[in-house]
Structure formats: structure tokens, C-alpha cells
Short mmCIF file of C-alpha atoms in Angstrom, two decimals:
data_model
loop_
_atom_site.label_atom_id
_atom_site.label_comp_id
_atom_site.label_asym_id
_atom_site.label_seq_id
_atom_site.Cartn_x
_atom_site.Cartn_y
_atom_site.Cartn_z
CA UNK B 1 -8.22 19.11 -50.43
CA UNK B 2 -6.24 21.51 -48.02
CA UNK B 3 -3.59 23.52 -49.67
CA UNK B 4 -0.23 23.93 -47.98
CA UNK B 5 2.13 26.83 -49.02
CA UNK B 6 5.16 25.39 -50.76
CA UNK B 7 8.55 26.55 -49.95
CA UNK B 8 11.20 26.57 -52.66
CA UNK B 9 14.56 25.24 -51.54
CA UNK B 10 17.14 24.32 -54.31
CA UNK B 11 14.54 23.00 -56.67
CA UNK B 12 12.66 20.75 -54.35
CA UNK B 13 9.26 21.42 -53.17
CA UNK B 14 8.82 21.00 -49.52
CA UNK B 15 5.39 20.97 -47.63
CA UNK B 16 5.11 23.10 -44.52
CA UNK B 17 2.76 21.76 -41.87
CA UNK B 18 0.93 23.89 -39.39
CA UNK B 19 1.81 22.72 -35.88
CA UNK B 20 -0.49 25.08 -33.91
CA UNK B 21 -3.64 22.97 -34.00
CA UNK B 22 -1.85 19.78 -33.22
CA UNK B 23 -0.01 21.34 -30.06
CA UNK B 24 -3.65 22.75 -28.98
CA UNK B 25 -5.02 19.30 -29.29
CA UNK B 26 -2.22 17.75 -27.22
CA UNK B 27 -2.57 20.38 -24.47
CA UNK B 28 -6.34 19.99 -24.35
CA UNK B 29 -5.74 16.16 -23.85
CA UNK B 30 -3.31 16.68 -21.23
CA UNK B 31 -5.48 19.10 -19.26
CA UNK B 32 -8.48 16.52 -19.64
CA UNK B 33 -6.18 13.73 -18.31
CA UNK B 34 -5.00 15.88 -15.40
CA UNK B 35 -8.52 16.83 -14.35
CA UNK B 36 -9.77 13.21 -14.71
CA UNK B 37 -7.12 11.69 -12.60
CA UNK B 38 -7.89 10.86 -9.07
CA UNK B 39 -4.91 10.80 -6.66
CA UNK B 40 -4.88 8.23 -3.82
CA UNK B 41 -4.36 9.81 -0.42
CA UNK B 42 -1.69 8.36 1.73
CA UNK B 43 -2.89 6.48 4.84
CA UNK B 44 -1.69 7.81 8.15
CA UNK B 45 -2.16 4.55 10.17
CA UNK B 46 -0.86 1.31 9.68
CA UNK B 47 -3.37 -1.45 9.69
CA UNK B 48 -1.19 -4.45 10.86
CA UNK B 49 -1.41 -6.71 13.75
CA UNK B 50 1.56 -7.90 15.99
CA UNK B 51 2.29 -11.50 16.45
CA UNK B 52 1.28 -13.22 19.67
CA UNK B 53 3.61 -13.12 22.72
CA UNK B 54 5.59 -16.34 23.09
CA UNK B 55 8.40 -15.30 25.55
CA UNK B 56 8.80 -12.64 27.88
CA UNK B 57 12.22 -11.00 28.28
CA UNK B 58 13.72 -11.17 31.81
CA UNK B 59 14.99 -8.16 33.43
CA UNK B 60 18.83 -7.65 33.63
CA UNK B 61 20.21 -8.35 37.15
CA UNK B 62 20.10 -5.48 39.62
CA UNK B 63 17.78 -3.32 37.21
CA UNK B 64 14.14 -2.64 38.09
CA UNK B 65 11.75 -3.59 35.45
CA UNK B 66 8.40 -1.96 34.52
CA UNK B 67 5.95 -3.97 32.39
CA UNK B 68 3.51 -1.88 30.05
CA UNK B 69 0.60 -4.03 29.04
CA UNK B 70 -1.53 -3.04 26.05
CA UNK B 71 -4.97 -5.05 25.84
CA UNK B 72 -7.59 -4.84 23.16
CA UNK B 73 -10.34 -2.54 23.76
CA UNK B 74 -13.66 -3.43 22.10
CA UNK B 75 -15.06 0.08 22.33
CA UNK B 76 -12.12 1.88 20.75
CA UNK B 77 -9.73 -0.52 18.97
CA UNK B 78 -7.06 2.48 18.42
CA UNK B 79 -7.11 3.16 22.24
CA UNK B 80 -6.14 -0.07 23.93
CA UNK B 81 -6.34 -0.71 27.74
CA UNK B 82 -3.01 0.47 29.20
CA UNK B 83 -1.70 -1.07 32.27
CA UNK B 84 1.54 -0.24 34.00
CA UNK B 85 2.52 -2.99 36.39
CA UNK B 86 -1.03 -3.84 36.72
CA UNK B 87 -2.34 -0.36 37.28
CA UNK B 88 -4.82 0.88 34.69
CA UNK B 89 -4.14 4.31 32.87
CA UNK B 90 -6.55 6.21 30.76
CA UNK B 91 -4.22 7.43 27.96
CA UNK B 92 -0.59 7.76 26.83
CA UNK B 93 -0.12 11.14 28.38
CA UNK B 94 -0.77 9.77 31.74
CA UNK B 95 1.46 6.77 30.78
CA UNK B 96 4.36 9.33 30.21
CA UNK B 97 3.68 11.32 33.46
CA UNK B 98 3.89 8.08 35.47
CA UNK B 99 7.03 6.86 33.78
CA UNK B 100 8.61 10.33 34.52
CA UNK B 101 7.83 9.97 38.02
CA UNK B 102 9.17 6.41 38.27
CA UNK B 103 12.40 7.38 36.43
CA UNK B 104 12.83 10.35 38.84
CA UNK B 105 12.83 7.92 41.87
CA UNK B 106 14.69 5.00 40.29
CA UNK B 107 18.06 5.42 38.45
CA UNK B 108 18.29 2.12 36.61
CA UNK B 109 14.92 0.93 35.17
CA UNK B 110 13.95 -1.30 32.24
CA UNK B 111 10.76 -0.87 30.40
CA UNK B 112 9.05 -3.86 28.62
CA UNK B 113 6.09 -3.40 26.42
CA UNK B 114 3.80 -6.36 26.27
CA UNK B 115 1.12 -5.78 23.38
CA UNK B 116 -1.91 -8.35 23.18
CA UNK B 117 -2.27 -10.19 19.77
CA UNK B 118 -4.91 -8.04 18.29
CA UNK B 119 -3.18 -4.65 19.24
CA UNK B 120 -2.70 -2.27 16.07
CA UNK B 121 0.92 -1.40 15.45
CA UNK B 122 0.01 2.41 15.90
CA UNK B 123 -0.86 1.66 19.54
CA UNK B 124 2.37 0.08 20.11
CA UNK B 125 4.22 3.08 18.55
CA UNK B 126 2.33 5.47 20.73
CA UNK B 127 3.36 3.45 23.68
CA UNK B 128 7.25 3.68 22.49
CA UNK B 129 6.69 7.46 22.01
CA UNK B 130 5.41 7.81 25.51
CA UNK B 131 8.47 5.98 27.03
CA UNK B 132 10.71 8.04 24.81
CA UNK B 133 9.04 11.40 26.16
CA UNK B 134 9.68 9.93 29.72
CA UNK B 135 13.44 9.51 28.75
CA UNK B 136 13.19 5.72 28.71
CA UNK B 137 14.32 3.15 26.06
CA UNK B 138 11.60 0.42 26.01
CA UNK B 139 11.98 -3.18 24.82
CA UNK B 140 9.18 -5.27 23.14
CA UNK B 141 8.17 -8.66 24.44
CA UNK B 142 8.70 -11.36 21.90
#
């Protein structure tokens, strides 16, 4: 049996326990659990799909309206086919430049974004960012 040193205190014998081995074991378990734990990485893109278009918002009277259509692209789902009033554009930078040109020539303009049913939300967010860079506040078709 293990012998523990006795401490005399007013006639009662108290046993003193050595805590160092217990603390060592706890720290070893803690280090093991930290090494064995795998953290999940946060995803940067939202994998959601927008609902289908049911109505198209009508432009305000006396205000020109530009419609941005986002159509599903089978080759690259994260880069849809972008059309600005029926004119095909290659990327969001070209969309921004075209919108800046339109905004310089026309004072009051309304921008409407019409995403197709299967378009990922990230593509719509990119189109909204392109409009914001051009200094326009877009609306989404319902």
C-alpha cells in the first residue's frame, strides 16, 4: 500500500494527497483531445436557390428601367449568362462598366435584376455588388 505523509493538526491525522500526477494526466488528456479535434471550415458560398419569378416589377413613371437577366449556365453554374436589356455580357466587371456608362448618360434610372430559377444566391449577390459599384440601387424581381 502507498504511504502518505501524515500531517498533525490538533490531534487529528490528515492525509495529504499529491496532486502533481493528477494534473499531469489531465493536461495530457487535454492535449490529446485538442490534437484529435477537427474543426469544420466555414463555407464561403451560399448553396441556395432562389424561387421562380412570378411577377415583374413595373418601372416608375418617368424613370428609365434597365433589366439584368441572369440565366443558368451549364458549363459553369457559378458564372451565369448575364444579359443587360438583351445584350450579353461576359462577366460582372463588364456589367459594372456598362451600368456606369448608362448612369452617366441618364439621370434617373431603375435597375431590375431577374434571376432564373436555378441561379445560386452568390450570383445574385455579385450582380447586386456590380450595380452598387456603378452607383445604382437595384431591385429584385419577385
